[in-house]
CSV table of C-alpha atoms and ligand atoms in Angstrom, one decimal:
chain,number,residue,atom,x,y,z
A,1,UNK,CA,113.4,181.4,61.6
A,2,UNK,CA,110.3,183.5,61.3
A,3,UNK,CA,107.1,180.7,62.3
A,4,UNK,CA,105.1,182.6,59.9
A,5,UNK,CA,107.1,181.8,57.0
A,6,UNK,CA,107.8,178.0,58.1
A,7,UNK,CA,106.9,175.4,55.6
A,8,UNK,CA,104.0,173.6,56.9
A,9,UNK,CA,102.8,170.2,55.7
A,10,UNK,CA,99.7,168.5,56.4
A,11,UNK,CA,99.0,165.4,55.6
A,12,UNK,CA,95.6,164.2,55.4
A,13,UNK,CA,93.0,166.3,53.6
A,14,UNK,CA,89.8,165.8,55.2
A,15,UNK,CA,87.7,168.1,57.5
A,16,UNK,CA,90.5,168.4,59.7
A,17,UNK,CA,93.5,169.1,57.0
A,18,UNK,CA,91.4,171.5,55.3
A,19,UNK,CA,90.2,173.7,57.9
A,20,UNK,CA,94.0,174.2,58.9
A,21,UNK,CA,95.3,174.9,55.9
A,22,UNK,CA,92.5,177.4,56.0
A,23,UNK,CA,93.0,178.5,59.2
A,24,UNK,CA,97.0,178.6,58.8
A,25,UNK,CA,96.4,181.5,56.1
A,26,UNK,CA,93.8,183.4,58.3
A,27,UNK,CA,96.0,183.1,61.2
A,28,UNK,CA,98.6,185.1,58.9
A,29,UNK,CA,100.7,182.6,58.0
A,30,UNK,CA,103.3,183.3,54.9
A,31,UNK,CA,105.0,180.4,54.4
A,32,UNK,CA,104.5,177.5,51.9
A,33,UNK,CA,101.7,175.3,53.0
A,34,UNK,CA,100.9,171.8,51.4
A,35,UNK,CA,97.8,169.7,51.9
A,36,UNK,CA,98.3,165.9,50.9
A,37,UNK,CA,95.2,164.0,50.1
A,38,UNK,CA,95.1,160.1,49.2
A,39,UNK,CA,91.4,160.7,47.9
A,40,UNK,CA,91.2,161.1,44.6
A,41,UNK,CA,88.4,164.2,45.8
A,42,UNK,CA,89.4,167.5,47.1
A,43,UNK,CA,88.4,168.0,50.8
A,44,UNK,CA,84.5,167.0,51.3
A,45,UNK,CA,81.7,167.1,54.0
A,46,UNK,CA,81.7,163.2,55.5
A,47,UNK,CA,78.7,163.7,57.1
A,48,UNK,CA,76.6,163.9,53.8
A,49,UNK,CA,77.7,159.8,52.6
A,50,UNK,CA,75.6,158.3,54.8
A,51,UNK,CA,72.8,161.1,54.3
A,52,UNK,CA,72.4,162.9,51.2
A,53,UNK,CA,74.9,160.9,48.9
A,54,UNK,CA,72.5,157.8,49.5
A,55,UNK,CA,69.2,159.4,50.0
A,56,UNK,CA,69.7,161.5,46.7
A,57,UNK,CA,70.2,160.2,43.2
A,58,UNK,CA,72.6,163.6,42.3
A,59,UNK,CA,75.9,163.4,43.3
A,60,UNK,CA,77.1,167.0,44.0
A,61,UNK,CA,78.8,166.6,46.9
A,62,UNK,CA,79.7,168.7,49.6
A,63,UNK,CA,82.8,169.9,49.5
A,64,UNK,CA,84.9,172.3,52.4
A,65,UNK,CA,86.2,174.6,50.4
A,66,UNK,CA,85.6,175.3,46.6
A,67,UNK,CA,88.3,174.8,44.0
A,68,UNK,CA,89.1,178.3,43.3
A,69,UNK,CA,89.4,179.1,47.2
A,70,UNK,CA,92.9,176.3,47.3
A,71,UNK,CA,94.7,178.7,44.7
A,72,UNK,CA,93.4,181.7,45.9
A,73,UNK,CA,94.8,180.5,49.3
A,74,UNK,CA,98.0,179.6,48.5
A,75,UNK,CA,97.3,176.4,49.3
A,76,UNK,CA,99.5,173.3,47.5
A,77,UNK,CA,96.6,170.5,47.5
A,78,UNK,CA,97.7,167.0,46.4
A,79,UNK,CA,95.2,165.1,45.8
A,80,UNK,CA,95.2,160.8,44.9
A,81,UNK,CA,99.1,161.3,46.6
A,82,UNK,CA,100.0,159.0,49.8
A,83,UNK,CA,102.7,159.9,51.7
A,84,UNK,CA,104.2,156.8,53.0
A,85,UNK,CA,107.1,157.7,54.8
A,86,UNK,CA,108.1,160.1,57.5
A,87,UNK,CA,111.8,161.4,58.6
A,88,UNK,CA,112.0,163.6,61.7
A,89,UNK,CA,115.5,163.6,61.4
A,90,UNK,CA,115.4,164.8,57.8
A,91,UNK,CA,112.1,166.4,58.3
A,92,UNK,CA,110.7,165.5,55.2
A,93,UNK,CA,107.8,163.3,53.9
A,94,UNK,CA,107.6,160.9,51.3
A,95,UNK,CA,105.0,160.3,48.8
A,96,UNK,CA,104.5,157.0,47.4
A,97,UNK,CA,105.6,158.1,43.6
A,98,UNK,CA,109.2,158.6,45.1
A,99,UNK,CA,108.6,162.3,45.8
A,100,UNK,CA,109.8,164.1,48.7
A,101,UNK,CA,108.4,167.0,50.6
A,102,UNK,CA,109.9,169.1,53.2
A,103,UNK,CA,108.9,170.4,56.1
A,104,UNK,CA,109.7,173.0,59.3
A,105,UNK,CA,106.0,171.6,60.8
A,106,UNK,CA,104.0,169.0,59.9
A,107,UNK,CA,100.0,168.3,61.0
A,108,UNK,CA,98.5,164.9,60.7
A,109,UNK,CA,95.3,165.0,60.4
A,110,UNK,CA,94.9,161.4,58.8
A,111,UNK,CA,91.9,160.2,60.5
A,112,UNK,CA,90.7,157.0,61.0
A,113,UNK,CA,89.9,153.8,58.7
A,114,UNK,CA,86.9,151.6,58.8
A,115,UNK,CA,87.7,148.3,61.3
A,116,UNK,CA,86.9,145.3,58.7
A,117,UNK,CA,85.3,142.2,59.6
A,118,UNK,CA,87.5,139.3,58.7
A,119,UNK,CA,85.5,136.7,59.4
A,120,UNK,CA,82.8,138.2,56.5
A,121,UNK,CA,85.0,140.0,53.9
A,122,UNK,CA,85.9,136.4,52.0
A,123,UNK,CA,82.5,134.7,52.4
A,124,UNK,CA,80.0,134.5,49.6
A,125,UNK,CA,78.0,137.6,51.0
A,126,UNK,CA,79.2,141.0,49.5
A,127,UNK,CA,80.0,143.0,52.4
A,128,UNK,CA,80.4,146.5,52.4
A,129,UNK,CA,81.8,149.5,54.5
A,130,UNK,CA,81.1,153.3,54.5
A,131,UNK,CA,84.3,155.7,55.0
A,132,UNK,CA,84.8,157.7,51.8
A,133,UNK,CA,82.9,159.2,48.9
A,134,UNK,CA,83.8,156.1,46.5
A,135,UNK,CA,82.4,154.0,49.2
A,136,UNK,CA,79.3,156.0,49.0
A,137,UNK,CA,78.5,156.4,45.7
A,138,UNK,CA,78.9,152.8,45.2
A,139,UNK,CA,76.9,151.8,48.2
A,140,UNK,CA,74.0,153.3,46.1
A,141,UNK,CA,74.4,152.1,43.1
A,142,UNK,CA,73.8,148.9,45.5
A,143,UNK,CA,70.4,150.0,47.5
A,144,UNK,CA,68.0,149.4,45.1
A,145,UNK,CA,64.2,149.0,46.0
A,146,UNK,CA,63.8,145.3,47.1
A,147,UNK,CA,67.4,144.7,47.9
A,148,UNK,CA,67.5,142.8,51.6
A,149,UNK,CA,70.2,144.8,53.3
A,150,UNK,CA,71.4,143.5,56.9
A,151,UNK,CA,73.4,146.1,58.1
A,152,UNK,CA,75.9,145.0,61.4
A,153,UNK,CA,76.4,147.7,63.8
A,154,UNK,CA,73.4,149.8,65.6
A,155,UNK,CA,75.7,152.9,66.0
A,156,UNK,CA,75.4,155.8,63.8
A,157,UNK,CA,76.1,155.0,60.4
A,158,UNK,CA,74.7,151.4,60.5
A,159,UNK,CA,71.4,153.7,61.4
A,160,UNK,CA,71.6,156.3,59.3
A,161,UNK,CA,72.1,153.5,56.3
A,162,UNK,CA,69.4,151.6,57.4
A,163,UNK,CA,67.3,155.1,56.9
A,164,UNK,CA,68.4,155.9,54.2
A,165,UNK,CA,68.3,152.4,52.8
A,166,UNK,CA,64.7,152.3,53.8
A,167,UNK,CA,64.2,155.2,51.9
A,168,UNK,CA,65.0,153.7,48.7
A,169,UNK,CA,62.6,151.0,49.3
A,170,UNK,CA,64.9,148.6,50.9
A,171,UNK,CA,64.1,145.8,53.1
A,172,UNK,CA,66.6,146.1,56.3
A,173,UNK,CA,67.4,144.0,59.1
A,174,UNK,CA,70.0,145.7,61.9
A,175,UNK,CA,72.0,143.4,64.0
A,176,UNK,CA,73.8,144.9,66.8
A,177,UNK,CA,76.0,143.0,69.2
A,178,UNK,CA,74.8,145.3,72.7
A,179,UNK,CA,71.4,144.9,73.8
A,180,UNK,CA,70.1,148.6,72.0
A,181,UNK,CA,70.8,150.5,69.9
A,182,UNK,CA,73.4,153.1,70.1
A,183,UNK,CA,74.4,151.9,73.2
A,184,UNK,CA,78.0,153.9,72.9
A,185,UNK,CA,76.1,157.1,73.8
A,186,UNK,CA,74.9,155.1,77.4
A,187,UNK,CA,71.2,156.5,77.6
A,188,UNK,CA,68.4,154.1,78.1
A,189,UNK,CA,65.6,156.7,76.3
A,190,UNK,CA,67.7,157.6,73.7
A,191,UNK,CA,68.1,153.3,72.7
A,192,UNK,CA,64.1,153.1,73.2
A,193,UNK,CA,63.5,155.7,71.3
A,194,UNK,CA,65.4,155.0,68.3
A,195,UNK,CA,64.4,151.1,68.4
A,196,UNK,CA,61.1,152.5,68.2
A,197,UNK,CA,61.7,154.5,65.0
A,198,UNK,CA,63.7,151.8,63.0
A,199,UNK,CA,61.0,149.5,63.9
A,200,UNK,CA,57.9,151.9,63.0
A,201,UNK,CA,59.3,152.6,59.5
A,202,UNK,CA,59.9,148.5,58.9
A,203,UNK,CA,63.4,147.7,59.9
A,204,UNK,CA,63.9,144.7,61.7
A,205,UNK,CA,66.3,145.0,64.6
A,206,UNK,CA,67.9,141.9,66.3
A,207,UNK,CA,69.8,143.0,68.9
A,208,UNK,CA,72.4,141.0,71.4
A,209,UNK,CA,73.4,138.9,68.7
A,210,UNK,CA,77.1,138.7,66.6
A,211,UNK,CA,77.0,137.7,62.6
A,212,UNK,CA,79.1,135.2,62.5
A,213,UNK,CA,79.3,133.3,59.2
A,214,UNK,CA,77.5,134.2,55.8
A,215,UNK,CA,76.4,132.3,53.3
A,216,UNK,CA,75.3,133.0,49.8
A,217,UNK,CA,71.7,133.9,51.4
A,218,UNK,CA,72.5,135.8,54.1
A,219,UNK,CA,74.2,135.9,57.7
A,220,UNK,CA,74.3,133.5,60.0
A,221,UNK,CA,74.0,134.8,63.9
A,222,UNK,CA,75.6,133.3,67.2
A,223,UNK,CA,72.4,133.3,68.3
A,224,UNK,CA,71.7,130.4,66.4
A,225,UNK,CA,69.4,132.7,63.8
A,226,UNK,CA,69.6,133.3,60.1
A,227,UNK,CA,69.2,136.5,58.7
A,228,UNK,CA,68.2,136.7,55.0
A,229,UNK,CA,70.2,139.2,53.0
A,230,UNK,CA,71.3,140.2,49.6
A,231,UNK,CA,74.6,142.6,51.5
A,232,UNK,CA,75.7,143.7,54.2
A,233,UNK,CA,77.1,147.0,55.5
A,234,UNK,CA,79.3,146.9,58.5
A,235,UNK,CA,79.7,149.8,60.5
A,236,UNK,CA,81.4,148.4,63.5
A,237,UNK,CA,83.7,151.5,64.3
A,238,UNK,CA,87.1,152.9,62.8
A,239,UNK,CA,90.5,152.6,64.2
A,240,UNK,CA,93.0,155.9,64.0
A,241,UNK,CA,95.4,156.0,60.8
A,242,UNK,CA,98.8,156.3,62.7
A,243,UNK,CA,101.5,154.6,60.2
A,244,UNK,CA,103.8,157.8,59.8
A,245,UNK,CA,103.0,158.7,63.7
A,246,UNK,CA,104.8,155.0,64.3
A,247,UNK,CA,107.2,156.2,62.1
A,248,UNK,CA,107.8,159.3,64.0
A,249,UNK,CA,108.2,157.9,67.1
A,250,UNK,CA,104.9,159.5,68.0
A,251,UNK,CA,102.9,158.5,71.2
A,252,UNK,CA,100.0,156.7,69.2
A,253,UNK,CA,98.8,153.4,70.5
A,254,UNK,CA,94.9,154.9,70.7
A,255,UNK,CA,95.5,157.8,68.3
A,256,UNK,CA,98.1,160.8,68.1
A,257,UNK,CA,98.4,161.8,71.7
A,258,UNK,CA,98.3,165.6,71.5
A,259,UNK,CA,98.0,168.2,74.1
A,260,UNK,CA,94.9,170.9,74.1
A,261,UNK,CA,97.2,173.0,71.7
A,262,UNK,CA,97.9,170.5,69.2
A,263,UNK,CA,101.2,169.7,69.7
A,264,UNK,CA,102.6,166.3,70.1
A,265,UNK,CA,105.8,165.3,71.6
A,266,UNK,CA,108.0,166.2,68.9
A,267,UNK,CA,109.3,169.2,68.2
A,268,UNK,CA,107.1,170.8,65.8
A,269,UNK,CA,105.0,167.8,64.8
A,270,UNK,CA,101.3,168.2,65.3
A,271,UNK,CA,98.0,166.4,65.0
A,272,UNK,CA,94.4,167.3,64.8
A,273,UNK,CA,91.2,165.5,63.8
A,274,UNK,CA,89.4,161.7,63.9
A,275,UNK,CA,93.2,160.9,64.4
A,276,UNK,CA,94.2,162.9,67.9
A,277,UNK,CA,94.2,161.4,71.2
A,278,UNK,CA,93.0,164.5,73.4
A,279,UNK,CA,92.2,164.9,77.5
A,280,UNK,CA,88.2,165.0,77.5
A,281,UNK,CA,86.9,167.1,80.8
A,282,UNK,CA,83.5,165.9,80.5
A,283,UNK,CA,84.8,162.3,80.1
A,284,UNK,CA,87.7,162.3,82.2
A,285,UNK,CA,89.9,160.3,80.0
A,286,UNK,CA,92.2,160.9,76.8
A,287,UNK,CA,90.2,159.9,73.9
A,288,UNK,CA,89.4,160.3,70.2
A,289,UNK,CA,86.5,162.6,69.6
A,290,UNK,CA,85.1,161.1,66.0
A,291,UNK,CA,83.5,164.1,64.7
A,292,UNK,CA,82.6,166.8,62.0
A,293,UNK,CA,82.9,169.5,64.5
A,294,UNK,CA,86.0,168.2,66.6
A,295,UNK,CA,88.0,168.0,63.0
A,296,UNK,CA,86.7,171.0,62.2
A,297,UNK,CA,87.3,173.7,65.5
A,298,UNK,CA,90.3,171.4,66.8
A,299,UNK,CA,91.9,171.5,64.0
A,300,UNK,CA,91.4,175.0,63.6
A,301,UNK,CA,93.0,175.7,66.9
A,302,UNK,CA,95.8,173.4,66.0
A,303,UNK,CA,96.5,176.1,62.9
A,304,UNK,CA,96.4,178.9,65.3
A,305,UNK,CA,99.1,177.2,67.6
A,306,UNK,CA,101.3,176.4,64.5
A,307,UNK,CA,101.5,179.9,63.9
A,308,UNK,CA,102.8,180.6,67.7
A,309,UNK,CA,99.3,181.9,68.9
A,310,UNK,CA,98.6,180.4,72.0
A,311,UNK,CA,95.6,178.6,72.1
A,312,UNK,CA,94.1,175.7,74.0
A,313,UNK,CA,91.5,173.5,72.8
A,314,UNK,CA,89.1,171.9,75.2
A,315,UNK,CA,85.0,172.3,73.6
A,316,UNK,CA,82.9,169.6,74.7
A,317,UNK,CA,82.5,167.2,71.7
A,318,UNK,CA,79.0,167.2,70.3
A,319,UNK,CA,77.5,165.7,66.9
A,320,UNK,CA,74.2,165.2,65.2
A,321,UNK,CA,73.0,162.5,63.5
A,322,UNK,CA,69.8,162.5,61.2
A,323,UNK,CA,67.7,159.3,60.5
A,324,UNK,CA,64.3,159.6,58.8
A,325,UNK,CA,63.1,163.2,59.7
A,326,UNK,CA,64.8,163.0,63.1
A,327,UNK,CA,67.5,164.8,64.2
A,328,UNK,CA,69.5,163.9,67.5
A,329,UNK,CA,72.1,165.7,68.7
A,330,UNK,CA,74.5,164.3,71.8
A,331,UNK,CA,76.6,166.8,73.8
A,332,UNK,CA,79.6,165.7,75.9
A,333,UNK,CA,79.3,162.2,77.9
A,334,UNK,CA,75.4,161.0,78.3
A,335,UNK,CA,76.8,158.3,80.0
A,336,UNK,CA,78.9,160.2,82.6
A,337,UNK,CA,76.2,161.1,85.1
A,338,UNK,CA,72.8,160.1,86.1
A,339,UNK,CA,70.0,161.3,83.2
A,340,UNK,CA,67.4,163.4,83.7
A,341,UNK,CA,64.9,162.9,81.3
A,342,UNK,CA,62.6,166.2,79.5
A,343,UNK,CA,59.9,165.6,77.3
A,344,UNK,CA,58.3,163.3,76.2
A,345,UNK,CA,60.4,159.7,75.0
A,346,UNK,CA,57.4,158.3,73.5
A,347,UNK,CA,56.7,161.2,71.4
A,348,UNK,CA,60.1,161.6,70.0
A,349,UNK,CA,60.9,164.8,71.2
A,350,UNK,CA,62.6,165.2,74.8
A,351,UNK,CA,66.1,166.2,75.8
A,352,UNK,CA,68.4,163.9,78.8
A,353,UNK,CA,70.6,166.1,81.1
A,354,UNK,CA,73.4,163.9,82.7
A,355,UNK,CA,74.4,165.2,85.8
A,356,UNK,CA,77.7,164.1,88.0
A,357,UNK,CA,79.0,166.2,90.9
A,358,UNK,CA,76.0,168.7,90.5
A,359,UNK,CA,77.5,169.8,86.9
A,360,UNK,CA,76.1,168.8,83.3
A,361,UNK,CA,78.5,166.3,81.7
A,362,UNK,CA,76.1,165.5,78.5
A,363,UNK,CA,73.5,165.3,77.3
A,364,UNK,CA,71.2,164.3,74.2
A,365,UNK,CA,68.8,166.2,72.0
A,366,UNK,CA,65.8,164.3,69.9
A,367,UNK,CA,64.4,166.8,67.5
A,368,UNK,CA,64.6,169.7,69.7
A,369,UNK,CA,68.0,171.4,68.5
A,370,UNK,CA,66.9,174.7,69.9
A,371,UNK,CA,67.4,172.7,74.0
A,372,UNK,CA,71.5,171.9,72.5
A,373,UNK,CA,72.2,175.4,72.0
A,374,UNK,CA,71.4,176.1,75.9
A,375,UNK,CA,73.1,172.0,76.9
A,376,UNK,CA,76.3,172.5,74.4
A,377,UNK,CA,76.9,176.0,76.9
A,378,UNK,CA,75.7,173.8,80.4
A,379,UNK,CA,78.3,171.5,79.7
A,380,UNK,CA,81.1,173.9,78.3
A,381,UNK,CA,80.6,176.4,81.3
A,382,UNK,CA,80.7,173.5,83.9
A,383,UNK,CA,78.2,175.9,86.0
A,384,UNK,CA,76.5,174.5,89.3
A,385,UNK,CA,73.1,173.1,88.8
A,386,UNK,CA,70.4,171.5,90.8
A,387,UNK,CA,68.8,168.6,90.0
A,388,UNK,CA,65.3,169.7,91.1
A,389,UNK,CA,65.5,172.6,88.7
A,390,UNK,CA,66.4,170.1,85.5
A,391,UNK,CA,63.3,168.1,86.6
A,392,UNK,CA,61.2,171.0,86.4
A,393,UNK,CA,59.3,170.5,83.2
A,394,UNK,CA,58.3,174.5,83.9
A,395,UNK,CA,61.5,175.9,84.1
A,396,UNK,CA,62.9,176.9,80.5
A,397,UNK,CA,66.9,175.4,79.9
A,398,UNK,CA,68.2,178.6,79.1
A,399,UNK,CA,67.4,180.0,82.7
A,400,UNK,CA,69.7,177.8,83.9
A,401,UNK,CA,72.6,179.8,82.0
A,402,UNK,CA,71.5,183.3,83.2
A,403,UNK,CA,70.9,181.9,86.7
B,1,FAD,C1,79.6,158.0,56.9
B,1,FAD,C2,79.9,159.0,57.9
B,1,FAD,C3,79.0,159.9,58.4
B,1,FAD,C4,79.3,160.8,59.4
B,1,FAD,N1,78.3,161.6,59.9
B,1,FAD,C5,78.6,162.5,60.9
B,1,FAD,C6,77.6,163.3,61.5
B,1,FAD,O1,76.4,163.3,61.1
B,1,FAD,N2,78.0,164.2,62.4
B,1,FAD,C7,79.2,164.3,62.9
B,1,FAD,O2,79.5,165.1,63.8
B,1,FAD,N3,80.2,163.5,62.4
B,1,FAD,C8,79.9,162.6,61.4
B,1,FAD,N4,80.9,161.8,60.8
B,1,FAD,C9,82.3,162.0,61.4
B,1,FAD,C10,83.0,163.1,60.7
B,1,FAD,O3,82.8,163.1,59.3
B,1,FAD,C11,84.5,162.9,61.0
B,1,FAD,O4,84.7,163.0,62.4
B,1,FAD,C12,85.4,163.9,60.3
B,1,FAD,O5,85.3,163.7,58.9
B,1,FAD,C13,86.9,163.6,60.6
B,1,FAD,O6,87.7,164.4,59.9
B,1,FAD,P1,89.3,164.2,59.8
B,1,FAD,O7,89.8,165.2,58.8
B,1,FAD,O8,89.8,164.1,61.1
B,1,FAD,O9,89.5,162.7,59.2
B,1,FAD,P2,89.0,162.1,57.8
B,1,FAD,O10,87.7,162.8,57.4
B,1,FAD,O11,89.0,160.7,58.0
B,1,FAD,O12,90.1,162.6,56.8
B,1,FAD,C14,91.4,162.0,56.8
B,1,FAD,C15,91.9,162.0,55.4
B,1,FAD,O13,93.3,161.6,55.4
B,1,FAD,C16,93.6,160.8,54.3
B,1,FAD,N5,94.8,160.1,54.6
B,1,FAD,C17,95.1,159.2,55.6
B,1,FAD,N6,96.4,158.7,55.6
B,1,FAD,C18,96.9,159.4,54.5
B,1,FAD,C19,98.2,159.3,54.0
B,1,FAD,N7,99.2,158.6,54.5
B,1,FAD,N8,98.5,160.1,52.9
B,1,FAD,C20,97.6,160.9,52.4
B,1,FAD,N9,96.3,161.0,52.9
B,1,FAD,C21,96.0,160.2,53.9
B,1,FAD,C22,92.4,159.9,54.3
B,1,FAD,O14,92.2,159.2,53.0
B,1,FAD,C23,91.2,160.9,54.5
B,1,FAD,O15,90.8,161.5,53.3
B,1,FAD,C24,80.6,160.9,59.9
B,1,FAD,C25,81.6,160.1,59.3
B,1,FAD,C26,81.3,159.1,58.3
B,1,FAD,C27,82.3,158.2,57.8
């Protein structure tokens, strides 16, 4: 059969689903192409529910492509339809009102769900988590001025909520089981720093410490301290979505293993997104890359391999994250090499440069986006570089590149 006329179906319309389907058509592909959404919402920004959804009292949210731009794509969206069955046999997928679909390829782009706290969910403090737009726009209904909000998980949307949160007049306590803050990332200035922030604009931060039980009043730690609290919002990390992968026999124990072209193991069955299990250079290890720009290029390239163009994916990840009026921006794997440290921590604006084998692996931005253009290339172009010239306050990041 012609590829370009195959019938495609993608299930999962996030950032990743979307900007296939997208991609599919720009890529020329002719064939019938279906986008299956559980959300009740066409395809939106994330990013924008633990930032402007909160912070601002209009919702208009974000969305990735505008209504119009689905039919003038040819694209079938389904949206508030689950597909909760997959045959490779048959090749087709079922949606949970009995409906079948079928299907020469199929991309999963299913993403990941919040990982819950059982121990918290039933007890007599309301505990909430932040994945989707309903989550969001209830979550502020629920930060009102006052309101004692303990939020469990330093990582990035446990901070940007607590921003946020403090924004709207909040009082807010973070508790985060490692001893700093975003400790994931693995750099010692970047923790300081932000512990410095949170606590400057009145959060209280207990760190090394696990909430354990609540009560009516707030959360008791294992530390032996109680901290008062009207909620809580966990954001302890997500785990992939891989039912139907199961299903398909799919290698999917961390994620969707996939290789740098999309493609799983299965004829014809692909995966892009929160959800795929991809070889990382800078971080020497198959892994999940959880973000906006992963779902957005690897899926892209994804689309393009569908169609039978060749492509291989393999962009460092990267991702920004805004708190207050900070912006910080992380490029491959800080933690993969020994950091170098520019600017000035105590300021709040420097740039780290983690260096293994005498190339950039990662590195970290702190309001100075202009450095991330010049690391995002370092780290992609795996160029030679000496440490000496890194520590050279003098020497401008972007000579590096030319050098
Ligand atoms: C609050 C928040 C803030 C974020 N902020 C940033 C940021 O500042 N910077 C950054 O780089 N990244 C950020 N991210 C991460 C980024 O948004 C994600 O990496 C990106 O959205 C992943 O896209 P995806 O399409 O792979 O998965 P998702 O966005 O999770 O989309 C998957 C979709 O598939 C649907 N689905 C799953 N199973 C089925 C099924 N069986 N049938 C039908 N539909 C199904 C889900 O409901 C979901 O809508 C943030 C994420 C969150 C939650």
């Amino acid at each position: 059969m012609d590829p370009q006329q195959a019938r495609i179906v993608i299930v999962g319309a996030g950032q990743a689903g979307a900007r296939a389907a997208e991609a599919l058509r720009a890529a020329g592909h002719r064939g019938p192409v279906s986008l299956i959404g559980e959300e009740e919402h066409p395809p939106y920004e994330r990013p924008q529910l633990s930032k402007a959804i909160l912070i601002d009292r209009v919702s208009n949210p974000v969305l990735v492509l505008q209504h119009q731009q689905w039919s003038d794509l040819d694209v079938a969206l389904h949206t508030s339809s689950r597909v909760v069955a997959a045959d490779l046999q048959r090749r087709v997928v079922g949606l949970a009102n009995g409906e079948e679909l079928a299907f020469d390829r199929l991309l999963l782009t299913t993403g990941t769900r919040v990982r819950r706290l059982p121990e918290l969910d039933n007890g007599p403090l309301p505990v909430r988590y932040l994945r989707c737009m309903n989550d969001a726009l209830a979550l502020r209904q629920e930060l009102q001025p006052g309101r004692r909000i303990a939020l469990i998980g330093g990582g990035v949307v446990g901070l940007e909520v607590a921003s946020a949160a403090i924004g709207r007049g909040c009082q807010v306590t973070i508790i985060e089981k490692a001893k700093g803050l975003l400790s994931q990332i693995g750099s010692g200035s970047l923790g300081q720093y932000l512990h410095r922030l949170h606590a400057s604009k009145g959060a209280k931060i207990v760190c090394d410490a696990v909430a354990k039980r609540s009560t009516s009043r707030g959360l008791e730690l294992d530390d032996g301290s109680f901290v008062p609290a009207d909620l809580a919002l966990a954001g302890v990390g997500v785990e992939p979505v891989t039912e139907l992968a199961q299903q398909l026999g799919l290698d999917s124990q961390h994620g969707i293993r996939v290789a740098s072209s999309g493609a799983t193991h299965a004829d014809g069955i692909f995966a892009a997104g929160d959800v795929a299990e991809q070889w990382s250079r800078s971080h020497d290890r198959w892994m999940r890359i959880e973000n906006w720009a992963n779902a957005q290029n690897q899926a892209i390239a994804t689309a393009k391999s569908m169609t039978n163009l060749a492509t291989a994916y393999d962009a460092p990840s990267w991702f920004w994250s805004d708190q207050y009026d900070a912006n910080i921006q992380v490029v491959g794997n800080p933690a993969g090499g020994e950091e170098i440290v520019r600017g000035d921590v105590g300021a709040g604006r420097f740039v780290t440069i983690s260096v293994r084998d005498g190339e950039v692996v990662g590195g970290i931005t702190v309001n100075s986006a202009r450095d991330m253009a010049v690391l995002r290339r370092l780290v992609a172009s795996c160029k030679p570089v000496r440490k000496s010239e890194l520590e050279n306050p003098a020497l401008e990041l972007k000579r590096l590149l030319a050098a």
